Short mmCIF file of C-alpha atoms and ligand atoms in Angstrom, two decimals:
data_model
loop_
_atom_site.label_atom_id
_atom_site.label_comp_id
_atom_site.label_asym_id
_atom_site.label_seq_id
_atom_site.Cartn_x
_atom_site.Cartn_y
_atom_site.Cartn_z
CA MET K 819 -24.21 -3.96 -14.48
CA GLN K 820 -24.13 -7.63 -13.07
CA LEU K 821 -20.65 -8.90 -14.01
CA HIS K 822 -20.53 -11.84 -12.46
CA LYS K 823 -23.21 -14.63 -11.36
CA HIS K 824 -23.40 -15.46 -8.41
CA CYS K 825 -24.24 -18.96 -6.47
CA CYS K 826 -25.19 -17.56 -3.19
CA VAL K 827 -26.70 -15.16 -1.74
CA THR K 828 -25.18 -11.10 -1.04
CA ARG K 829 -23.86 -11.27 2.90
CA LYS K 830 -25.62 -9.24 4.70
CA VAL K 831 -25.46 -8.03 8.52
CA GLY K 832 -28.60 -7.87 10.75
CA ALA K 833 -30.71 -5.22 11.80
CA GLY K 834 -28.96 -5.58 15.48
CA HIS K 835 -25.61 -5.23 14.72
CA PRO K 836 -23.91 -2.11 15.98
CA LEU K 837 -22.58 -1.08 12.92
CA ALA K 838 -26.02 -1.59 10.70
CA GLY K 839 -27.83 1.98 10.18
CA LYS K 840 -24.44 3.67 10.31
CA THR K 841 -22.03 5.58 8.21
CA VAL K 842 -18.45 3.82 8.36
CA TYR K 843 -15.01 6.47 7.23
CA ILE K 844 -11.84 4.92 6.64
CA PRO K 845 -8.98 7.02 6.12
CA ALA K 846 -8.21 7.40 2.63
CA MET K 847 -4.74 6.08 3.41
CA ALA K 848 -3.50 4.33 0.37
CA GLU K 849 -5.81 5.22 -3.47
CA GLY K 850 -7.61 2.14 -3.92
CA SER K 851 -6.86 0.09 -0.82
CA VAL K 852 -9.22 2.60 1.17
CA GLU K 853 -11.91 1.78 -1.47
CA ALA K 854 -12.05 -1.29 -2.22
CA LEU K 855 -12.17 -1.82 1.59
CA CYS K 856 -14.95 0.24 1.94
CA ALA K 857 -16.58 -1.91 -0.91
CA VAL K 858 -16.18 -4.89 1.36
CA LEU K 859 -18.27 -3.09 4.15
CA ARG K 860 -20.80 -2.35 1.90
CA TRP K 861 -20.81 -5.85 0.83
CA MET K 862 -21.97 -6.49 4.36
CA GLY K 863 -24.67 -4.09 4.35
CA ILE K 864 -22.63 -1.36 6.05
CA GLU K 865 -22.45 1.90 4.40
CA ALA K 866 -18.92 2.70 4.21
CA HIS K 867 -16.95 5.55 2.38
CA PRO K 868 -13.56 6.40 2.33
CA THR K 869 -12.73 10.25 4.00
CA PRO K 870 -12.86 13.21 1.52
CA PRO K 871 -9.51 13.94 -0.50
CA SER K 872 -7.39 15.78 2.11
CA ASP K 873 -6.77 19.41 1.07
CA ALA K 874 -5.26 22.75 3.07
CA ARG K 875 -8.61 22.67 5.03
CA THR K 876 -7.40 19.34 6.51
CA LEU K 877 -4.13 20.47 7.89
CA GLU K 878 -5.64 23.69 9.23
CA LEU K 879 -8.11 21.53 11.12
CA GLY K 880 -5.30 19.01 12.28
CA SER K 881 -2.72 21.36 13.31
CA LYS K 882 -5.47 23.55 15.25
CA HIS K 883 -6.30 20.40 17.22
CA THR K 884 -2.87 18.81 17.75
CA SER K 885 0.17 19.89 19.86
CA GLY K 886 2.98 19.52 17.22
CA ASP K 887 4.21 16.85 18.97
CA GLU K 888 1.63 14.16 17.24
CA CYS K 889 3.10 12.14 14.42
CA PHE K 890 1.52 13.93 11.31
CA PRO K 891 -0.55 11.21 9.74
CA ALA K 892 -2.31 11.78 13.25
CA ARG K 893 -2.60 15.28 12.30
CA ILE K 894 -4.13 14.62 8.50
CA THR K 895 -6.48 12.07 9.72
CA THR K 896 -7.70 14.17 12.69
CA GLY K 897 -8.28 17.13 10.31
CA ASP K 898 -9.75 14.69 7.39
CA PHE K 899 -12.58 13.61 10.12
CA LEU K 900 -13.56 16.44 11.52
CA GLN K 901 -13.52 17.62 8.39
CA ILE K 902 -16.67 15.32 7.89
CA ALA K 903 -18.06 16.25 11.61
CA GLN K 904 -18.22 19.54 9.98
CA GLN K 905 -20.26 19.11 7.25
CA PRO K 906 -23.95 20.47 7.70
CA GLY K 907 -26.65 17.82 8.51
CA PHE K 908 -23.90 15.84 10.29
CA ASN K 909 -25.70 12.49 12.70
CA ALA K 910 -22.81 11.62 15.35
CA LYS K 911 -25.11 9.34 16.22
CA HIS K 912 -24.60 7.36 12.95
CA THR K 913 -21.17 7.80 12.44
CA VAL K 914 -18.00 5.15 12.65
CA PHE K 915 -14.38 6.69 11.95
CA MET K 916 -12.30 4.10 11.57
CA MET K 917 -8.60 3.80 13.10
CA GLY K 918 -6.00 0.92 13.84
CA THR K 919 -4.30 0.51 16.48
CA THR K 920 -1.31 -1.67 17.61
CA ASP K 921 0.50 -2.42 20.61
CA GLY K 922 4.31 -1.47 20.29
CA PRO K 923 7.38 0.89 20.29
CA CYS K 924 6.08 3.40 17.97
CA ARG K 925 3.49 6.24 18.62
CA PHE K 926 0.71 4.34 15.89
CA GLY K 927 -1.03 3.06 19.23
CA GLN K 928 -1.97 6.38 20.59
CA TYR K 929 -3.91 7.80 17.28
CA ALA K 930 -7.27 6.03 18.37
CA PRO K 931 -7.53 7.57 22.02
CA PHE K 932 -6.03 10.65 20.71
CA LEU K 933 -9.16 10.57 18.10
CA ARG K 934 -11.36 9.88 20.79
CA LYS K 935 -10.59 12.39 23.31
CA ILE K 936 -10.62 15.19 20.75
CA LEU K 937 -13.80 14.08 19.03
CA ARG K 938 -15.23 13.95 22.85
CA GLU K 939 -13.78 17.28 23.52
CA ARG K 940 -15.28 19.06 20.37
CA GLY K 941 -18.41 18.07 21.25
CA TYR K 942 -18.65 14.90 19.16
CA GLY K 943 -18.30 12.01 21.91
CA ASP K 944 -21.12 10.11 20.34
CA ILE K 945 -18.76 9.48 17.25
CA GLN K 946 -18.07 5.35 17.62
CA VAL K 947 -14.70 5.05 17.02
CA LEU K 948 -13.63 1.30 15.34
CA SER K 949 -9.93 0.19 16.28
CA PRO K 950 -8.99 -3.22 15.03
CA HIS K 951 -6.06 -4.25 16.68
CA GLY K 952 -2.47 -5.01 14.56
CA GLU K 953 -1.29 -7.69 17.36
CA HIS K 954 -4.25 -9.27 15.65
CA GLY K 955 -3.72 -8.94 12.28
CA TYR K 956 -5.92 -6.30 12.01
CA SER K 957 -8.75 -9.17 12.30
CA ASP K 958 -10.68 -8.12 15.00
CA PHE K 959 -13.41 -6.17 13.45
CA GLN K 960 -15.83 -6.33 16.45
CA ASP K 961 -17.96 -9.16 15.66
CA PHE K 962 -17.82 -9.54 12.05
CA ASP K 963 -17.20 -13.18 11.18
CA THR K 964 -14.08 -14.72 9.37
CA ALA K 965 -15.89 -14.16 5.68
CA PHE K 966 -15.43 -10.42 6.13
CA VAL K 967 -11.70 -10.74 7.62
CA ARG K 968 -10.89 -13.03 4.24
CA MET K 969 -12.88 -10.90 2.07
CA ALA K 970 -11.28 -7.57 3.33
CA TRP K 971 -7.91 -9.33 2.68
CA HIS K 972 -8.83 -10.18 -1.03
CA ALA K 973 -9.73 -6.53 -1.73
CA LEU K 974 -6.40 -5.26 -0.43
CA VAL K 975 -4.51 -7.81 -2.08
CA ALA K 976 -6.24 -6.46 -5.33
CA ALA K 977 -5.75 -2.89 -5.13
CA ASP K 978 -2.26 -3.88 -4.05
CA ILE K 979 -2.08 -5.76 -7.54
CA LEU K 980 -3.96 -2.46 -9.05
CA ARG K 981 -1.41 -0.40 -7.68
CA LYS K 982 1.52 -2.41 -8.78
CA LEU K 983 0.39 -1.74 -12.59
CA LEU K 984 -0.18 1.01 -12.60
CA LEU K 985 3.31 2.19 -11.26
CA GLN K 986 4.57 -0.10 -14.19
CA SER K 987 2.75 1.86 -16.88
CA ARG K 988 2.23 5.24 -16.21
CA PRO K 989 5.89 5.95 -16.89
CA TYR K 990 5.55 4.68 -19.83
CA GLU K 991 2.40 5.70 -21.44
CA THR K 992 2.36 7.67 -24.81
CA LEU K 993 -0.56 8.68 -24.04
CA MET K 994 -0.50 10.71 -21.03
CA GLY K 995 -3.27 9.85 -18.66
CA GLU K 996 -4.39 6.67 -20.03
CA ALA K 997 -2.58 4.50 -17.27
CA ASP K 998 -4.46 6.49 -14.47
CA ARG K 999 -7.29 6.21 -16.47
CA ALA K 1000 -6.85 2.14 -16.42
CA PHE K 1001 -6.35 2.28 -12.70
CA ARG K 1002 -10.05 4.39 -12.10
CA GLU K 1003 -11.79 2.17 -14.52
CA SER K 1004 -10.60 -0.99 -12.69
CA LEU K 1005 -10.87 -0.04 -9.11
CA GLU K 1006 -14.26 1.06 -10.10
CA ASP K 1007 -14.67 -2.59 -11.97
CA LEU K 1008 -13.14 -4.05 -8.64
CA CYS K 1009 -15.27 -2.36 -5.96
CA HIS K 1010 -18.40 -3.68 -7.78
CA THR K 1011 -17.06 -6.83 -7.63
CA LEU K 1012 -16.65 -6.74 -4.56
CA GLU K 1013 -19.61 -5.00 -3.03
CA GLN K 1014 -21.78 -7.56 -5.42
CA SER K 1015 -19.84 -10.97 -4.56
CA CYS K 1016 -21.32 -13.69 -3.08
CA SER K 1017 -21.16 -15.49 0.44
CA ASN K 1018 -19.24 -18.74 -1.11
CA SER K 1019 -15.66 -18.15 -1.00
CA ARG K 1020 -14.65 -20.07 -4.78
CA CYS K 1021 -17.52 -18.06 -6.43
CA GLN K 1022 -15.96 -15.03 -4.62
CA MET K 1023 -12.60 -15.98 -5.84
CA SER K 1024 -13.71 -16.81 -9.29
CA SER K 1025 -15.98 -13.44 -9.75
CA LEU K 1026 -12.72 -11.58 -8.13
CA THR K 1027 -10.05 -13.29 -11.05
CA ALA K 1028 -12.11 -12.22 -13.59
CA SER K 1029 -12.18 -8.47 -11.83
CA LEU K 1030 -8.35 -8.82 -11.71
CA LEU K 1031 -8.25 -10.11 -15.25
CA ARG K 1032 -10.10 -7.22 -17.06
CA ALA K 1033 -7.64 -4.73 -15.07
CA ARG K 1034 -4.63 -6.75 -16.88
CA ALA K 1035 -6.35 -6.24 -20.01
CA ARG K 1036 -7.16 -2.54 -19.70
CA PHE K 1037 -3.75 -2.07 -18.54
CA HIS K 1038 -1.92 -4.17 -21.49
CA SER K 1039 -4.23 -2.06 -23.79
CA VAL K 1040 -2.31 1.39 -22.63
CA PRO K 1041 0.05 3.07 -25.70
CA ALA K 1042 2.99 2.61 -23.98
CA ARG K 1043 6.88 2.38 -24.65
CA PHE K 1044 9.22 0.12 -22.27
CA ASP K 1045 12.24 1.61 -23.42
CA GLY K 1046 14.34 0.25 -20.01
CA SER K 1047 15.73 3.61 -20.25
CA ARG K 1048 14.15 4.97 -16.84
CA PRO K 1049 15.68 4.14 -12.94
CA LEU K 1050 14.18 2.03 -10.73
CA ILE K 1051 13.70 2.83 -7.94
CA GLY K 1052 12.19 1.11 -4.70
CA ILE K 1053 10.25 3.02 -2.42
CA VAL K 1054 9.59 2.07 1.10
CA GLY K 1055 9.03 4.61 4.85
CA GLU K 1056 6.07 4.58 7.27
CA ILE K 1057 2.78 2.77 5.27
CA PHE K 1058 1.20 6.15 5.80
CA CYS K 1059 2.82 8.87 4.49
CA ARG K 1060 4.31 6.14 1.89
CA LEU K 1061 1.10 5.74 -0.07
CA ASN K 1062 -1.00 9.10 0.74
CA ASN K 1063 -0.40 11.09 -2.11
CA PHE K 1064 -1.62 14.13 0.04
CA SER K 1065 0.74 13.61 2.58
CA ASN K 1066 4.20 13.25 0.82
CA ARG K 1067 2.76 15.60 -1.89
CA ASP K 1068 2.98 13.13 -4.59
CA LEU K 1069 6.25 12.39 -4.37
CA VAL K 1070 5.99 9.41 -6.99
CA ARG K 1071 4.51 11.32 -9.77
CA ARG K 1072 7.15 13.87 -9.05
CA LEU K 1073 9.98 10.62 -9.30
CA GLU K 1074 8.34 9.54 -12.44
CA GLY K 1075 8.36 13.31 -13.42
CA GLN K 1076 12.46 13.36 -14.16
CA GLY K 1077 13.00 9.94 -15.39
CA ALA K 1078 11.95 7.45 -12.63
CA GLU K 1079 9.76 4.08 -12.92
CA CYS K 1080 8.73 3.14 -9.00
CA TRP K 1081 8.68 0.30 -7.18
CA MET K 1082 6.44 0.78 -3.93
CA ALA K 1083 6.45 -1.53 -0.63
CA ASP K 1084 2.70 -2.80 -0.91
CA ILE K 1085 0.03 -2.88 2.22
CA ALA K 1086 -0.14 -6.84 1.91
CA GLU K 1087 3.80 -6.90 3.76
CA TRP K 1088 2.63 -4.90 6.51
CA ILE K 1089 0.19 -7.30 7.16
CA ALA K 1090 2.12 -10.43 6.54
CA TYR K 1091 4.50 -9.25 9.07
CA THR K 1092 1.83 -8.51 11.79
CA ASN K 1093 0.69 -12.16 11.29
CA LEU K 1094 4.12 -13.20 12.10
CA GLU K 1095 4.32 -10.39 15.21
CA GLU K 1096 0.83 -12.32 16.57
CA VAL K 1097 2.25 -15.70 16.75
CA ARG K 1098 5.30 -14.52 18.04
CA ASN K 1099 3.41 -12.18 20.70
CA LEU K 1100 1.34 -15.83 21.43
CA ARG K 1101 4.37 -17.34 22.44
CA LEU K 1102 5.94 -14.98 24.38
CA ALA K 1103 2.91 -14.99 26.11
CA GLY K 1104 2.86 -19.02 27.05
CA ARG K 1105 -0.31 -19.48 24.03
CA ALA K 1106 1.88 -21.81 21.83
CA TYR K 1107 -0.57 -24.38 22.07
CA SER K 1108 -3.79 -22.17 22.06
CA TRP K 1109 -7.07 -21.63 19.97
CA GLU K 1110 -5.61 -18.24 19.25
CA MET K 1111 -2.98 -20.28 17.73
CA ILE K 1112 -4.47 -22.42 15.77
CA GLN K 1113 -6.84 -19.32 14.17
CA SER K 1114 -3.92 -17.05 13.86
CA LYS K 1115 -2.22 -19.99 11.46
CA LEU K 1116 -5.23 -21.08 9.76
CA ARG K 1117 -5.69 -17.08 8.85
CA SER K 1118 -2.03 -16.71 7.78
CA ARG K 1119 -2.04 -19.86 5.66
CA ILE K 1120 -5.38 -18.97 3.60
CA GLN K 1121 -4.23 -15.71 3.43
CA ASN K 1122 -1.34 -16.62 1.57
CA ALA K 1123 -3.11 -19.09 -0.40
CA ASP K 1124 -5.56 -16.97 -1.84
CA GLU K 1125 -2.66 -14.00 -2.13
CA HIS K 1126 -0.96 -16.24 -4.10
CA SER K 1127 -3.87 -17.12 -6.30
CA LEU K 1128 -4.50 -13.88 -7.20
CA ARG K 1129 -0.61 -12.82 -7.97
CA SER K 1130 -0.52 -16.09 -9.75
CA LEU K 1131 -2.79 -14.35 -12.68
CA PHE K 1132 0.39 -11.80 -13.05
CA VAL K 1133 3.34 -13.92 -12.90
CA GLU K 1134 4.13 -12.57 -16.36
CA ASP K 1135 3.77 -9.24 -15.75
CA PHE K 1136 5.85 -9.10 -12.34
CA VAL K 1137 8.68 -10.87 -14.07
CA GLY K 1138 11.41 -9.24 -12.12
CA TYR K 1139 9.18 -7.18 -9.56
CA GLU K 1140 8.38 -10.52 -7.24
CA GLU K 1141 7.41 -9.36 -3.63
CA PRO K 1142 9.56 -11.35 -1.03
CA GLY K 1143 7.92 -13.40 1.80
CA ILE K 1144 7.95 -11.72 4.81
CA GLU K 1145 10.24 -13.96 6.33
CA GLU K 1146 12.51 -13.70 3.41
CA VAL K 1147 12.15 -9.55 4.43
CA ILE K 1148 12.79 -10.25 7.93
CA GLY K 1149 16.28 -12.43 7.11
CA LEU K 1150 17.88 -9.64 4.95
CA ALA K 1151 17.24 -7.06 7.86
CA ARG K 1152 18.60 -9.35 10.76
CA PRO K 1153 22.26 -8.27 10.14
CA TYR K 1154 21.16 -4.38 10.96
CA LEU K 1155 17.99 -4.85 12.90
CA PRO K 1156 17.92 -8.38 14.25
CA PHE K 1157 14.27 -9.23 14.64
CA PRO K 1158 12.25 -9.83 17.41
CA GLY K 1159 14.82 -7.66 19.09
CA ALA K 1160 13.74 -4.70 16.93
CA GLU K 1161 10.35 -4.36 15.52
CA GLY K 1162 8.38 -2.38 13.59
CA GLU K 1163 8.05 -0.65 9.35
CA MET K 1164 11.86 -0.45 10.48
CA VAL K 1165 12.43 -3.92 10.37
CA THR K 1166 10.55 -4.22 7.06
CA ASN K 1167 12.07 -1.32 5.92
CA LEU K 1168 15.48 -2.12 5.99
CA GLY K 1169 14.90 -5.95 5.01
CA ARG K 1170 13.07 -4.59 1.45
CA SER K 1171 15.77 -1.98 0.69
CA ALA K 1172 18.35 -5.09 0.60
CA TYR K 1173 15.91 -7.16 -1.50
CA LEU K 1174 15.66 -3.63 -3.65
CA ALA K 1175 19.17 -3.90 -3.90
CA MET K 1176 19.96 -7.29 -4.98
CA HIS K 1177 17.03 -7.59 -7.18
CA GLY K 1178 18.99 -4.58 -9.59
CA VAL K 1179 17.12 -1.05 -8.30
CA ASP K 1180 18.70 1.83 -9.03
CA GLY K 1181 17.84 3.93 -5.77
CA ILE K 1182 16.10 3.79 -3.00
CA VAL K 1183 13.36 6.03 -1.42
CA ASP K 1184 12.24 5.94 2.13
CA ILE K 1185 9.02 8.21 2.63
CA SER K 1186 8.52 9.29 6.39
CA PRO K 1187 6.62 11.58 8.29
CA PHE K 1188 8.85 14.15 9.97
CA THR K 1189 10.41 12.88 13.40
CA CYS K 1190 8.80 9.30 12.57
CA MET K 1191 10.61 6.80 15.13
CA ASN K 1192 10.76 4.27 12.29
CA GLY K 1193 11.89 6.36 9.27
CA VAL K 1194 15.00 8.25 11.91
CA VAL K 1195 15.96 4.58 12.97
CA SER K 1196 16.00 3.54 9.43
CA GLU K 1197 17.91 6.45 8.50
CA ALA K 1198 20.76 6.01 11.10
CA ILE K 1199 21.51 2.48 9.18
CA TYR K 1200 20.70 2.49 6.21
CA PRO K 1201 24.39 4.28 5.08
CA LYS K 1202 25.83 0.91 6.60
CA LEU K 1203 23.50 -1.00 3.93
CA SER K 1204 24.38 1.34 1.63
CA ARG K 1205 27.65 0.11 1.71
CA ASP K 1206 26.88 -3.65 1.86
CA TYR K 1207 24.96 -3.13 -1.49
CA ALA K 1208 27.85 -1.84 -3.76
CA ASP K 1209 27.22 1.79 -2.12
CA ILE K 1210 23.41 2.42 -3.32
CA PRO K 1211 22.06 5.41 -2.84
CA ILE K 1212 19.38 5.56 -0.25
CA ARG K 1213 17.85 8.91 0.30
CA ASN K 1214 15.15 9.40 3.10
CA PHE K 1215 12.45 12.11 2.66
CA TYR K 1216 10.60 13.83 5.46
CA PHE K 1217 7.20 15.34 5.56
CA ASP K 1218 5.04 17.87 7.75
CA GLY K 1219 2.99 19.41 5.67
CA GLN K 1220 5.95 22.56 4.97
CA GLN K 1221 6.44 23.30 1.67
CA SER K 1222 10.04 22.98 0.63
CA ASP K 1223 11.87 22.40 -2.98
CA LEU K 1224 10.84 18.95 -3.18
CA ASP K 1225 11.70 18.54 -6.95
CA ARG K 1226 15.35 20.19 -6.53
CA ASP K 1227 16.07 17.59 -4.01
CA ILE K 1228 14.49 15.05 -5.99
CA GLY K 1229 16.56 15.94 -9.22
CA ILE K 1230 20.28 15.58 -6.78
CA TYR K 1231 18.78 12.25 -5.49
CA PHE K 1232 18.58 11.31 -9.36
CA GLU K 1233 21.72 11.88 -10.62
CA LEU K 1234 23.09 9.58 -7.99
CA ALA K 1235 20.13 6.74 -8.82
CA ARG K 1236 21.36 7.16 -12.79
CA SER K 1237 25.41 7.18 -11.72
CA TYR K 1238 24.58 4.11 -9.42
CA ARG K 1239 22.97 2.64 -12.04
CA GLU K 1240 25.89 2.97 -14.79
CA ARG K 1241 28.40 0.99 -12.19
CA LYS K 1242 26.31 -1.39 -10.30
CA PRO K 1243 27.02 -5.06 -10.02
CA TYR K 1244 22.99 -6.67 -9.64
CA GLN K 1245 21.45 -6.37 -12.92
CA ARG K 1246 17.62 -6.48 -12.87
CA SER K 1247 14.86 -8.97 -15.00
CA TYR K 1248 12.82 -7.23 -16.87
CA PRO K 1249 9.23 -8.23 -18.28
CA SER K 1250 8.66 -9.40 -22.00
CA ARG K 1251 7.37 -6.25 -22.60
CA PHE K 1252 10.52 -4.55 -22.79
CA SER K 1253 11.71 -7.07 -25.10
CA TRP K 1254 10.79 -4.59 -28.04
CA GLN K 1255 14.31 -2.41 -26.57
CA GLU K 1256 16.79 -5.67 -27.60
CA GLU K 1257 14.76 -5.75 -31.04
CA ASN K 1258 15.08 -1.85 -31.68
CA ALA K 1259 18.66 -2.50 -30.55
CA ASP K 1260 19.47 -5.13 -33.23
CA MET K 1261 17.61 -3.06 -35.84
CA ARG K 1262 19.92 -0.32 -35.05
CA ASN K 1263 22.67 -2.11 -35.84
CA TYR K 1264 21.44 -2.70 -39.13
CA GLY K 1265 20.77 1.19 -39.31
CA ARG K 1266 16.77 0.70 -39.40
CA SER K 1267 15.68 1.72 -36.09
CA SER K 1268 11.65 1.99 -36.36
CA GLY K 1269 11.07 3.80 -32.64
CA ARG K 1270 7.64 1.89 -32.69
CA CYS K 1271 5.50 1.13 -29.46
CA LYS K 1272 4.53 -2.51 -28.32
CA PRO K 1273 1.85 -3.49 -26.12
CA TRP K 1274 2.63 -5.67 -23.03
CA HIS K 1275 2.13 -8.61 -24.27
S1 LIG C 941 4.96 4.64 12.23
FE1 LIG C 941 6.02 6.85 12.30
S2 LIG C 941 4.22 7.86 11.45
FE2 LIG C 941 3.88 6.18 11.92
S3 LIG C 941 3.01 6.45 14.11
FE3 LIG C 941 5.05 5.54 14.80
S4 LIG C 941 6.22 7.03 14.89
FE4 LIG C 941 4.70 7.24 14.01
#
């Protein structure tokens, strides 16, 4: 189905490209984002898929080939990649596994070398491990051109928006499964749009805008009752565990099941942070006036403008859920972990937690892998941050693939969030779709409450 009339031809890599004729697998970190990224690779003419859904075998394989010292996401991704390698007819020479990397204080920089080592030891040394680097804002996809990087950014921002729409509507749906359906259909639409996109950036943006507006219409038609009674829980934490439902045992859905609405930190925040780090590192290396610095600043500027343009379609929907700029996040973290003395997700966790508290959330949950350095440092500072923000309840949930009574723990935490809600000094702003509550309150005053549902607009 052709959804948009393009003015230029679809972009393809040539037969001489190192990835031509190969299949790229990307870890299924976040539902939506990874499918969208794969669609961009297919737009380039490269076969790409997310790793298949994780299951018990993922944990079994991951545990068998790790020592227990590795971070939980390393175990999950290793297990998922090995499952692919063990499929009948698997061709190592035609396979590429994507595994990002970075320098810096935590163990993420070890994931790619570790994966290469395991693959070599298991006889899969022919598999190529593609490793974009966080120090360059994940922009160095080998010799792909800037068009790919820009399109990948569009894909990630659009997927963040779809996830936000899902989290905003699912807790309030009156017909179970409708919000998930709207998300799935919108994601399919987005992937198709990205894959069929043309090489003219203006035309790209216009087809993407049309796709997001269709998504908006789908979510608006989800039957829902926005009654404002649900506590809003901000979700921060380690990026993989926070976004990967298998790793965190569907914590967000469980919170929703207890009566919460969740506001999750998205992927774009991390990319913006790595862009900032890139500039800082160039300065430290005495390359403040270099070609790399110009490239980095230009990329950030274009990314900001494109993100703003896509998010501006949802200004009304996202009233009260506005995303902070990365400078604001870092500024809010400064009293606790002064950047750049401290770096990484602990900085964004703390800065965002302060931002969320000030914007009226009723509690904050940090989702991290067990023994995650960022999670442990953040946990040590949360009590102080909580005191500074009217004793807002902040709770770390750690995951390592073991079973525990998660629903009981969520229930206990949720009671704290409910009681904070009654006394919090920071009020939320609500989008207009919640206005039916006030109308109903007026009607109740006259003893005529209709209890009707209202669409988003
Ligand atoms: S952020 Fe935590 S889980 Fe992720 S690599 Fe670093 S230490 Fe490991």
